[in-house]
Amino acid sequence: MRSRAETDDRLARDAHRPRVIHTGQALVDLVIEVADLPARGQNLMADSVAEYAGGSVTVLLAAARLGAECLHAGAIGAGPYGDLIREALDADGIAASAPPVTTQDTGVCVVLIEPSAERTFVTTLGAEREITVESLASADVQPGDLVCVTGYSLAVAQTREPLLAWLRTLPEDAVVVLDPGAAFAELPADVRDTMLARTDVWTGNAEEATDLLAARSVSVEASKAGASKAGASKAEASAREIVGQARALSPLLRAGAVTIVRDGAAGCAVHAHGESTYVPGFPQTPVDTNGAGDTHTGALLAGIADGATWVDACRRANAAAAIKVTRRGPTTAPTADEVEEFLRGK
């Protein structure tokens, strides 16, 4: 039984525990499984179709299931799709801080999934783009909170302008987490630089890192990680590449920033506190990779909110993503118990 002092200490820690707050787009994923992508102008019969809450919801569900307190600060519409989003958030105890957008419904992302588990996206715009400085401010961000931003918010002026204006109002100690997405490297240079200057954590895949470093004309120094012998394997080559990318990205961000670069089943690299570390993945036979990166991000931030080191949080995030790709749908992130059981078997 805990003493009163131990209980008071526990309550004090919980009172200051960072929240995971997402500002991005909560969309409904219309997931369609196909044997192959149709040729232009042709028709193809789907193998299956299903609707899921997706986008920023996937990150928050993963974080909540691994124990984080989560909040959705983006816009949610009024209609069947908005209702689906709210039901998914409510089911995992995640609040939405902004009032509903009553003039339209939430948009849809059409996801075509091939037998290889590769996916192709077509996204519509809806109520999720109706954010303002005031609606974002409803999150009441506190020092230490982990505030998630997606590069897709910056790709459209309707969301970019209020988001950047609101970010300038945050406490200096709020931790801004950027998931760049494929759109980030192609943004105007001034938009990219403004966002990077306020970014404390970069978490993206190797392709996104490659694109930004090329846009900024930054060369990557090959890492020696995994290079213990001549003729390095593909996995060793991947480890060296992403470790080098994580290190090269760091100077582009806010002073002291942490960078994470993912490479699917190969795992991820993290550069934190001046040190670069390769964290191996857990290869699985995938059935659906949609939402794997978002699951990784949510699990990573849940670990950080709980006080884990960046390396330990990355290992748990690798495990969560590995479990996710064996399940269909973006809302199938594992629980903390499932992640622990998975890691015990490794």
CSV table of C-alpha atoms in Angstrom, one decimal:
chain,number,residue,atom,x,y,z
A,1,MET,CA,0.0,0.0,0.0
A,2,ARG,CA,1.3,3.5,-0.9
A,3,SER,CA,2.2,6.0,1.8
A,4,ARG,CA,0.4,9.3,1.8
A,5,ALA,CA,3.7,11.0,0.6
A,6,GLU,CA,3.9,8.5,-2.3
A,7,THR,CA,0.3,9.1,-3.2
A,8,ASP,CA,0.8,12.9,-3.1
A,9,ASP,CA,3.9,12.5,-5.3
A,10,ARG,CA,2.0,10.4,-7.8
A,11,LEU,CA,-0.9,12.9,-7.9
A,12,ALA,CA,1.6,15.8,-8.5
A,13,ARG,CA,3.2,14.0,-11.4
A,14,ASP,CA,-0.2,13.2,-13.0
A,15,ALA,CA,-1.3,16.8,-12.6
A,16,HIS,CA,1.6,18.0,-14.7
A,17,ARG,CA,1.6,15.1,-17.2
A,18,PRO,CA,1.7,16.4,-20.8
A,19,ARG,CA,-1.3,16.0,-23.0
A,20,VAL,CA,-1.1,14.9,-26.6
A,21,ILE,CA,-3.1,17.6,-28.6
A,22,HIS,CA,-3.7,17.3,-32.3
A,23,THR,CA,-4.5,20.3,-34.5
A,24,GLY,CA,-4.8,18.3,-37.8
A,25,GLN,CA,-7.6,17.0,-40.0
A,26,ALA,CA,-10.0,14.4,-38.6
A,27,LEU,CA,-11.2,12.7,-41.7
A,28,VAL,CA,-13.3,9.6,-42.5
A,29,ASP,CA,-11.3,7.0,-44.4
A,30,LEU,CA,-13.3,5.2,-47.0
A,31,VAL,CA,-11.1,2.2,-47.3
A,32,ILE,CA,-11.5,0.1,-50.5
A,33,GLU,CA,-9.5,-3.1,-51.0
A,34,VAL,CA,-8.7,-3.7,-54.7
A,35,ALA,CA,-6.8,-6.4,-56.6
A,36,ASP,CA,-4.8,-3.7,-58.4
A,37,LEU,CA,-5.2,0.0,-59.3
A,38,PRO,CA,-7.4,0.4,-62.4
A,39,ALA,CA,-6.0,1.9,-65.6
A,40,ARG,CA,-7.0,5.5,-66.3
A,41,GLY,CA,-10.6,5.6,-67.4
A,42,GLN,CA,-11.3,2.0,-66.5
A,43,ASN,CA,-13.5,0.3,-64.0
A,44,LEU,CA,-12.6,-2.2,-61.2
A,45,MET,CA,-14.7,-4.2,-58.8
A,46,ALA,CA,-13.7,-3.7,-55.1
A,47,ASP,CA,-13.0,-6.7,-52.9
A,48,SER,CA,-14.3,-4.8,-49.8
A,49,VAL,CA,-15.2,-1.4,-48.5
A,50,ALA,CA,-15.4,0.1,-45.0
A,51,GLU,CA,-15.5,3.5,-43.3
A,52,TYR,CA,-13.2,4.4,-40.4
A,53,ALA,CA,-12.3,7.6,-38.5
A,54,GLY,CA,-8.9,8.5,-39.7
A,55,GLY,CA,-6.4,11.3,-40.1
A,56,SER,CA,-5.5,12.9,-36.8
A,57,VAL,CA,-7.9,10.5,-35.0
A,58,THR,CA,-5.5,7.7,-35.7
A,59,VAL,CA,-2.6,9.4,-33.9
A,60,LEU,CA,-4.8,10.2,-30.9
A,61,LEU,CA,-6.3,6.7,-30.6
A,62,ALA,CA,-2.8,5.2,-30.6
A,63,ALA,CA,-1.7,7.7,-27.9
A,64,ALA,CA,-4.8,7.2,-25.8
A,65,ARG,CA,-4.6,3.4,-25.9
A,66,LEU,CA,-1.0,3.6,-24.6
A,67,GLY,CA,-2.1,5.7,-21.7
A,68,ALA,CA,-1.8,9.4,-22.8
A,69,GLU,CA,-4.4,12.0,-22.1
A,70,CYS,CA,-5.5,13.3,-25.5
A,71,LEU,CA,-7.4,16.2,-27.0
A,72,HIS,CA,-8.5,17.0,-30.5
A,73,ALA,CA,-8.2,20.7,-31.3
A,74,GLY,CA,-9.2,20.6,-34.9
A,75,ALA,CA,-12.6,21.1,-36.5
A,76,ILE,CA,-15.2,18.5,-36.8
A,77,GLY,CA,-18.4,18.8,-39.0
A,78,ALA,CA,-22.0,18.2,-38.4
A,79,GLY,CA,-23.4,15.2,-40.3
A,80,PRO,CA,-22.9,11.5,-40.5
A,81,TYR,CA,-19.1,11.7,-41.0
A,82,GLY,CA,-18.7,14.2,-38.2
A,83,ASP,CA,-20.7,11.9,-36.0
A,84,LEU,CA,-18.5,9.0,-36.9
A,85,ILE,CA,-15.4,11.0,-35.9
A,86,ARG,CA,-16.9,12.1,-32.5
A,87,GLU,CA,-18.0,8.5,-31.7
A,88,ALA,CA,-14.5,7.2,-32.4
A,89,LEU,CA,-12.9,9.8,-30.1
A,90,ASP,CA,-15.5,9.3,-27.4
A,91,ALA,CA,-15.0,5.5,-27.4
A,92,ASP,CA,-11.4,6.1,-26.3
A,93,GLY,CA,-12.1,9.0,-23.9
A,94,ILE,CA,-10.7,11.7,-26.2
A,95,ALA,CA,-12.3,15.1,-25.9
A,96,ALA,CA,-12.8,17.6,-28.8
A,97,SER,CA,-12.1,21.2,-27.6
A,98,ALA,CA,-13.5,23.2,-30.5
A,99,PRO,CA,-17.2,23.6,-31.1
A,100,PRO,CA,-18.7,21.6,-34.0
A,101,VAL,CA,-18.8,23.2,-37.5
A,102,THR,CA,-22.5,23.3,-38.2
A,103,THR,CA,-22.4,24.5,-41.8
A,104,GLN,CA,-21.0,21.3,-43.4
A,105,ASP,CA,-19.8,17.8,-42.7
A,106,THR,CA,-16.3,16.3,-42.3
A,107,GLY,CA,-14.5,15.4,-45.5
A,108,VAL,CA,-13.5,11.9,-46.8
A,109,CYS,CA,-10.2,10.3,-47.7
A,110,VAL,CA,-10.7,7.5,-50.3
A,111,VAL,CA,-8.0,4.9,-49.6
A,112,LEU,CA,-7.3,2.2,-52.2
A,113,ILE,CA,-5.4,-0.8,-50.7
A,114,GLU,CA,-3.7,-3.4,-52.9
A,115,PRO,CA,-2.8,-6.9,-51.8
A,116,SER,CA,0.7,-5.8,-51.1
A,117,ALA,CA,-0.8,-3.5,-48.4
A,118,GLU,CA,0.3,-0.4,-50.4
A,119,ARG,CA,-2.2,2.4,-50.3
A,120,THR,CA,-3.3,5.2,-52.6
A,121,PHE,CA,-5.2,8.3,-51.4
A,122,VAL,CA,-7.7,10.8,-52.7
A,123,THR,CA,-8.8,13.4,-50.2
A,124,THR,CA,-11.8,15.8,-50.2
A,125,LEU,CA,-12.0,19.0,-48.2
A,126,GLY,CA,-14.7,19.6,-45.6
A,127,ALA,CA,-15.5,21.0,-42.2
A,128,GLU,CA,-12.0,19.9,-40.9
A,129,ARG,CA,-10.6,22.9,-42.7
A,130,GLU,CA,-12.8,25.3,-40.8
A,131,ILE,CA,-10.3,26.2,-38.1
A,132,THR,CA,-9.6,29.7,-36.6
A,133,VAL,CA,-7.1,31.0,-34.1
A,134,GLU,CA,-10.0,31.1,-31.6
A,135,SER,CA,-11.1,27.5,-32.3
A,136,LEU,CA,-7.5,26.2,-31.8
A,137,ALA,CA,-7.2,28.3,-28.6
A,138,SER,CA,-9.9,26.2,-27.1
A,139,ALA,CA,-7.2,23.6,-26.5
A,140,ASP,CA,-5.7,25.9,-23.7
A,141,VAL,CA,-2.2,24.5,-24.3
A,142,GLN,CA,0.0,24.4,-21.3
A,143,PRO,CA,3.8,24.2,-20.9
A,144,GLY,CA,5.0,20.7,-21.7
A,145,ASP,CA,1.9,19.7,-23.8
A,146,LEU,CA,2.7,17.8,-27.0
A,147,VAL,CA,1.1,19.8,-29.8
A,148,CYS,CA,0.8,17.8,-33.1
A,149,VAL,CA,0.9,19.6,-36.5
A,150,THR,CA,0.6,17.9,-39.9
A,151,GLY,CA,2.2,19.3,-43.0
A,152,TYR,CA,-1.2,18.9,-44.8
A,153,SER,CA,-2.5,21.7,-42.6
A,154,LEU,CA,0.2,23.9,-44.1
A,155,ALA,CA,-0.6,22.9,-47.7
A,156,VAL,CA,-3.9,24.8,-47.8
A,157,ALA,CA,-4.1,28.5,-47.0
A,158,GLN,CA,-7.4,28.1,-45.2
A,159,THR,CA,-5.8,26.1,-42.5
A,160,ARG,CA,-2.2,27.3,-42.8
A,161,GLU,CA,-2.8,31.0,-41.9
A,162,PRO,CA,-4.8,30.5,-38.6
A,163,LEU,CA,-2.5,27.6,-37.6
A,164,LEU,CA,0.8,29.6,-37.9
A,165,ALA,CA,-0.8,32.6,-36.2
A,166,TRP,CA,-2.0,30.4,-33.3
A,167,LEU,CA,1.4,28.7,-32.9
A,168,ARG,CA,3.0,32.1,-32.2
A,169,THR,CA,0.7,32.4,-29.2
A,170,LEU,CA,1.8,29.1,-27.5
A,171,PRO,CA,3.9,29.0,-24.3
A,172,GLU,CA,7.6,28.7,-25.1
A,173,ASP,CA,7.7,25.4,-23.3
A,174,ALA,CA,4.9,23.8,-25.3
A,175,VAL,CA,6.4,21.0,-27.4
A,176,VAL,CA,5.4,21.3,-31.1
A,177,VAL,CA,5.5,18.0,-33.0
A,178,LEU,CA,5.6,18.1,-36.8
A,179,ASP,CA,4.5,15.2,-38.9
A,180,PRO,CA,5.5,16.7,-42.3
A,181,GLY,CA,3.7,14.4,-44.7
A,182,ALA,CA,4.5,14.3,-48.4
A,183,ALA,CA,3.3,17.9,-48.8
A,184,PHE,CA,5.9,19.6,-46.6
A,185,ALA,CA,9.0,19.7,-48.8
A,186,GLU,CA,7.0,21.4,-51.6
A,187,LEU,CA,5.6,24.2,-49.5
A,188,PRO,CA,6.9,27.8,-50.1
A,189,ALA,CA,10.3,28.2,-48.4
A,190,ASP,CA,9.1,30.9,-46.1
A,191,VAL,CA,6.3,28.7,-44.8
A,192,ARG,CA,8.6,25.7,-44.3
A,193,ASP,CA,11.2,27.9,-42.4
A,194,THR,CA,8.5,29.4,-40.2
A,195,MET,CA,7.2,26.0,-39.2
A,196,LEU,CA,10.7,24.5,-38.7
A,197,ALA,CA,11.7,27.4,-36.5
A,198,ARG,CA,8.9,26.4,-34.0
A,199,THR,CA,9.3,22.6,-34.3
A,200,ASP,CA,10.6,20.8,-31.3
A,201,VAL,CA,10.0,17.2,-32.7
A,202,TRP,CA,10.1,16.1,-36.3
A,203,THR,CA,8.6,12.6,-36.9
A,204,GLY,CA,8.3,11.5,-40.5
A,205,ASN,CA,9.4,8.8,-42.9
A,206,ALA,CA,12.6,8.5,-44.9
A,207,GLU,CA,11.1,9.8,-48.1
A,208,GLU,CA,9.8,13.0,-46.3
A,209,ALA,CA,13.3,13.5,-44.8
A,210,THR,CA,15.0,13.0,-48.2
A,211,ASP,CA,12.7,15.5,-49.9
A,212,LEU,CA,13.2,18.2,-47.3
A,213,LEU,CA,17.0,17.8,-47.1
A,214,ALA,CA,17.1,18.0,-51.0
A,215,ALA,CA,14.9,21.1,-51.0
A,216,ARG,CA,17.3,22.7,-48.5
A,217,SER,CA,20.4,21.4,-50.3
A,218,VAL,CA,21.6,19.6,-47.2
A,219,SER,CA,23.9,16.6,-47.7
A,220,VAL,CA,23.6,13.6,-45.5
A,221,GLU,CA,26.8,12.2,-43.9
A,222,ALA,CA,26.6,8.4,-44.0
A,223,SER,CA,26.2,6.9,-40.5
A,224,LYS,CA,28.3,3.9,-39.4
A,225,ALA,CA,25.3,2.4,-37.7
A,226,GLY,CA,25.1,-1.3,-38.6
A,227,ALA,CA,28.3,-1.2,-40.7
A,228,SER,CA,30.2,-3.8,-38.8
A,229,LYS,CA,31.2,-5.7,-41.9
A,230,ALA,CA,31.8,-5.3,-45.6
A,231,GLY,CA,28.9,-5.7,-47.9
A,232,ALA,CA,26.2,-4.4,-45.6
A,233,SER,CA,22.8,-5.8,-45.9
A,234,LYS,CA,19.8,-3.8,-47.0
A,235,ALA,CA,18.7,-3.4,-43.4
A,236,GLU,CA,22.1,-2.2,-42.4
A,237,ALA,CA,22.1,0.3,-45.3
A,238,SER,CA,18.7,1.6,-44.3
A,239,ALA,CA,19.9,2.0,-40.7
A,240,ARG,CA,22.9,4.1,-41.8
A,241,GLU,CA,20.7,6.2,-44.1
A,242,ILE,CA,18.0,7.1,-41.6
A,243,VAL,CA,20.4,7.8,-38.8
A,244,GLY,CA,22.3,10.2,-41.1
A,245,GLN,CA,19.0,11.8,-42.1
A,246,ALA,CA,17.9,12.3,-38.5
A,247,ARG,CA,21.2,13.9,-37.7
A,248,ALA,CA,21.1,16.2,-40.7
A,249,LEU,CA,17.5,17.4,-40.0
A,250,SER,CA,18.2,18.5,-36.5
A,251,PRO,CA,20.0,21.8,-37.3
A,252,LEU,CA,17.0,22.9,-39.5
A,253,LEU,CA,14.7,22.9,-36.5
A,254,ARG,CA,14.4,24.8,-33.2
A,255,ALA,CA,17.4,24.6,-31.0
A,256,GLY,CA,17.5,21.3,-29.1
A,257,ALA,CA,14.9,19.7,-31.4
A,258,VAL,CA,14.5,15.9,-31.6
A,259,THR,CA,14.2,14.2,-35.0
A,260,ILE,CA,12.7,10.8,-35.7
A,261,VAL,CA,13.0,9.2,-39.2
A,262,ARG,CA,10.9,6.0,-39.9
A,263,ASP,CA,11.6,3.4,-42.5
A,264,GLY,CA,8.7,1.0,-42.2
A,265,ALA,CA,9.5,-2.5,-41.0
A,266,ALA,CA,13.2,-1.5,-40.8
A,267,GLY,CA,12.4,0.7,-37.7
A,268,CYS,CA,13.4,4.2,-37.1
A,269,ALA,CA,16.3,6.5,-36.1
A,270,VAL,CA,16.2,9.2,-33.4
A,271,HIS,CA,18.5,12.1,-32.9
A,272,ALA,CA,18.1,13.5,-29.4
A,273,HIS,CA,20.5,15.4,-27.0
A,274,GLY,CA,23.2,15.3,-29.6
A,275,GLU,CA,23.2,11.5,-30.1
A,276,SER,CA,21.8,9.5,-33.0
A,277,THR,CA,20.4,6.0,-32.4
A,278,TYR,CA,19.0,3.4,-34.7
A,279,VAL,CA,16.0,1.6,-33.2
A,280,PRO,CA,15.3,-1.7,-35.1
A,281,GLY,CA,11.8,-2.5,-36.2
A,282,PHE,CA,9.7,-5.7,-36.0
A,283,PRO,CA,9.0,-6.9,-39.5
A,284,GLN,CA,5.5,-8.5,-40.0
A,285,THR,CA,3.5,-9.7,-42.9
A,286,PRO,CA,1.2,-6.7,-43.5
A,287,VAL,CA,-2.4,-6.7,-44.4
A,288,ASP,CA,-3.0,-3.0,-44.2
A,289,THR,CA,-0.3,-0.3,-43.8
A,290,ASN,CA,-2.8,2.6,-43.7
A,291,GLY,CA,-2.4,4.4,-40.4
A,292,ALA,CA,0.9,2.7,-39.4
A,293,GLY,CA,2.9,6.0,-39.4
A,294,ASP,CA,0.2,7.7,-37.4
A,295,THR,CA,0.1,4.8,-35.0
A,296,HIS,CA,3.8,5.1,-34.6
A,297,THR,CA,3.5,8.8,-33.8
A,298,GLY,CA,0.8,8.4,-31.3
A,299,ALA,CA,2.6,5.6,-29.5
A,300,LEU,CA,5.8,7.6,-29.5
A,301,LEU,CA,4.2,10.6,-27.9
A,302,ALA,CA,2.4,8.5,-25.3
A,303,GLY,CA,5.8,7.2,-24.2
A,304,ILE,CA,7.2,10.7,-24.0
A,305,ALA,CA,4.2,11.9,-22.0
A,306,ASP,CA,4.8,9.1,-19.6
A,307,GLY,CA,8.4,10.0,-19.1
A,308,ALA,CA,10.1,7.4,-21.3
A,309,THR,CA,13.4,8.1,-23.0
A,310,TRP,CA,13.3,8.9,-26.8
A,311,VAL,CA,14.9,5.5,-27.6
A,312,ASP,CA,12.5,3.5,-25.4
A,313,ALA,CA,9.5,5.4,-26.7
A,314,CYS,CA,10.7,4.7,-30.3
A,315,ARG,CA,11.0,1.0,-29.5
A,316,ARG,CA,7.4,0.9,-28.2
A,317,ALA,CA,6.2,2.9,-31.2
A,318,ASN,CA,7.9,0.4,-33.6
A,319,ALA,CA,6.1,-2.4,-31.8
A,320,ALA,CA,2.7,-0.6,-31.9
A,321,ALA,CA,3.1,0.1,-35.7
A,322,ALA,CA,4.2,-3.6,-36.2
A,323,ILE,CA,1.0,-4.8,-34.6
A,324,LYS,CA,-1.1,-2.3,-36.5
A,325,VAL,CA,-0.1,-3.4,-40.0
A,326,THR,CA,-1.4,-6.9,-39.2
A,327,ARG,CA,-4.9,-5.4,-38.7
A,328,ARG,CA,-7.3,-3.8,-41.2
A,329,GLY,CA,-8.3,-0.2,-40.7
A,330,PRO,CA,-6.6,2.9,-39.3
A,331,THR,CA,-8.3,2.7,-36.0
A,332,THR,CA,-6.8,-0.6,-34.9
A,333,ALA,CA,-3.9,0.6,-32.8
A,334,PRO,CA,-3.0,-1.8,-30.0
A,335,THR,CA,-3.4,-1.2,-26.3
A,336,ALA,CA,-0.5,-0.8,-23.8
A,337,ASP,CA,-1.0,-4.4,-22.7
A,338,GLU,CA,-0.8,-5.7,-26.2
A,339,VAL,CA,2.4,-3.8,-26.9
A,340,GLU,CA,4.0,-5.1,-23.7
A,341,GLU,CA,3.0,-8.7,-24.5
A,342,PHE,CA,4.4,-8.2,-28.0
A,343,LEU,CA,7.7,-6.9,-26.7
A,344,ARG,CA,8.0,-9.7,-24.1
A,345,GLY,CA,8.1,-12.1,-27.0
A,346,LYS,CA,11.0,-10.3,-28.7
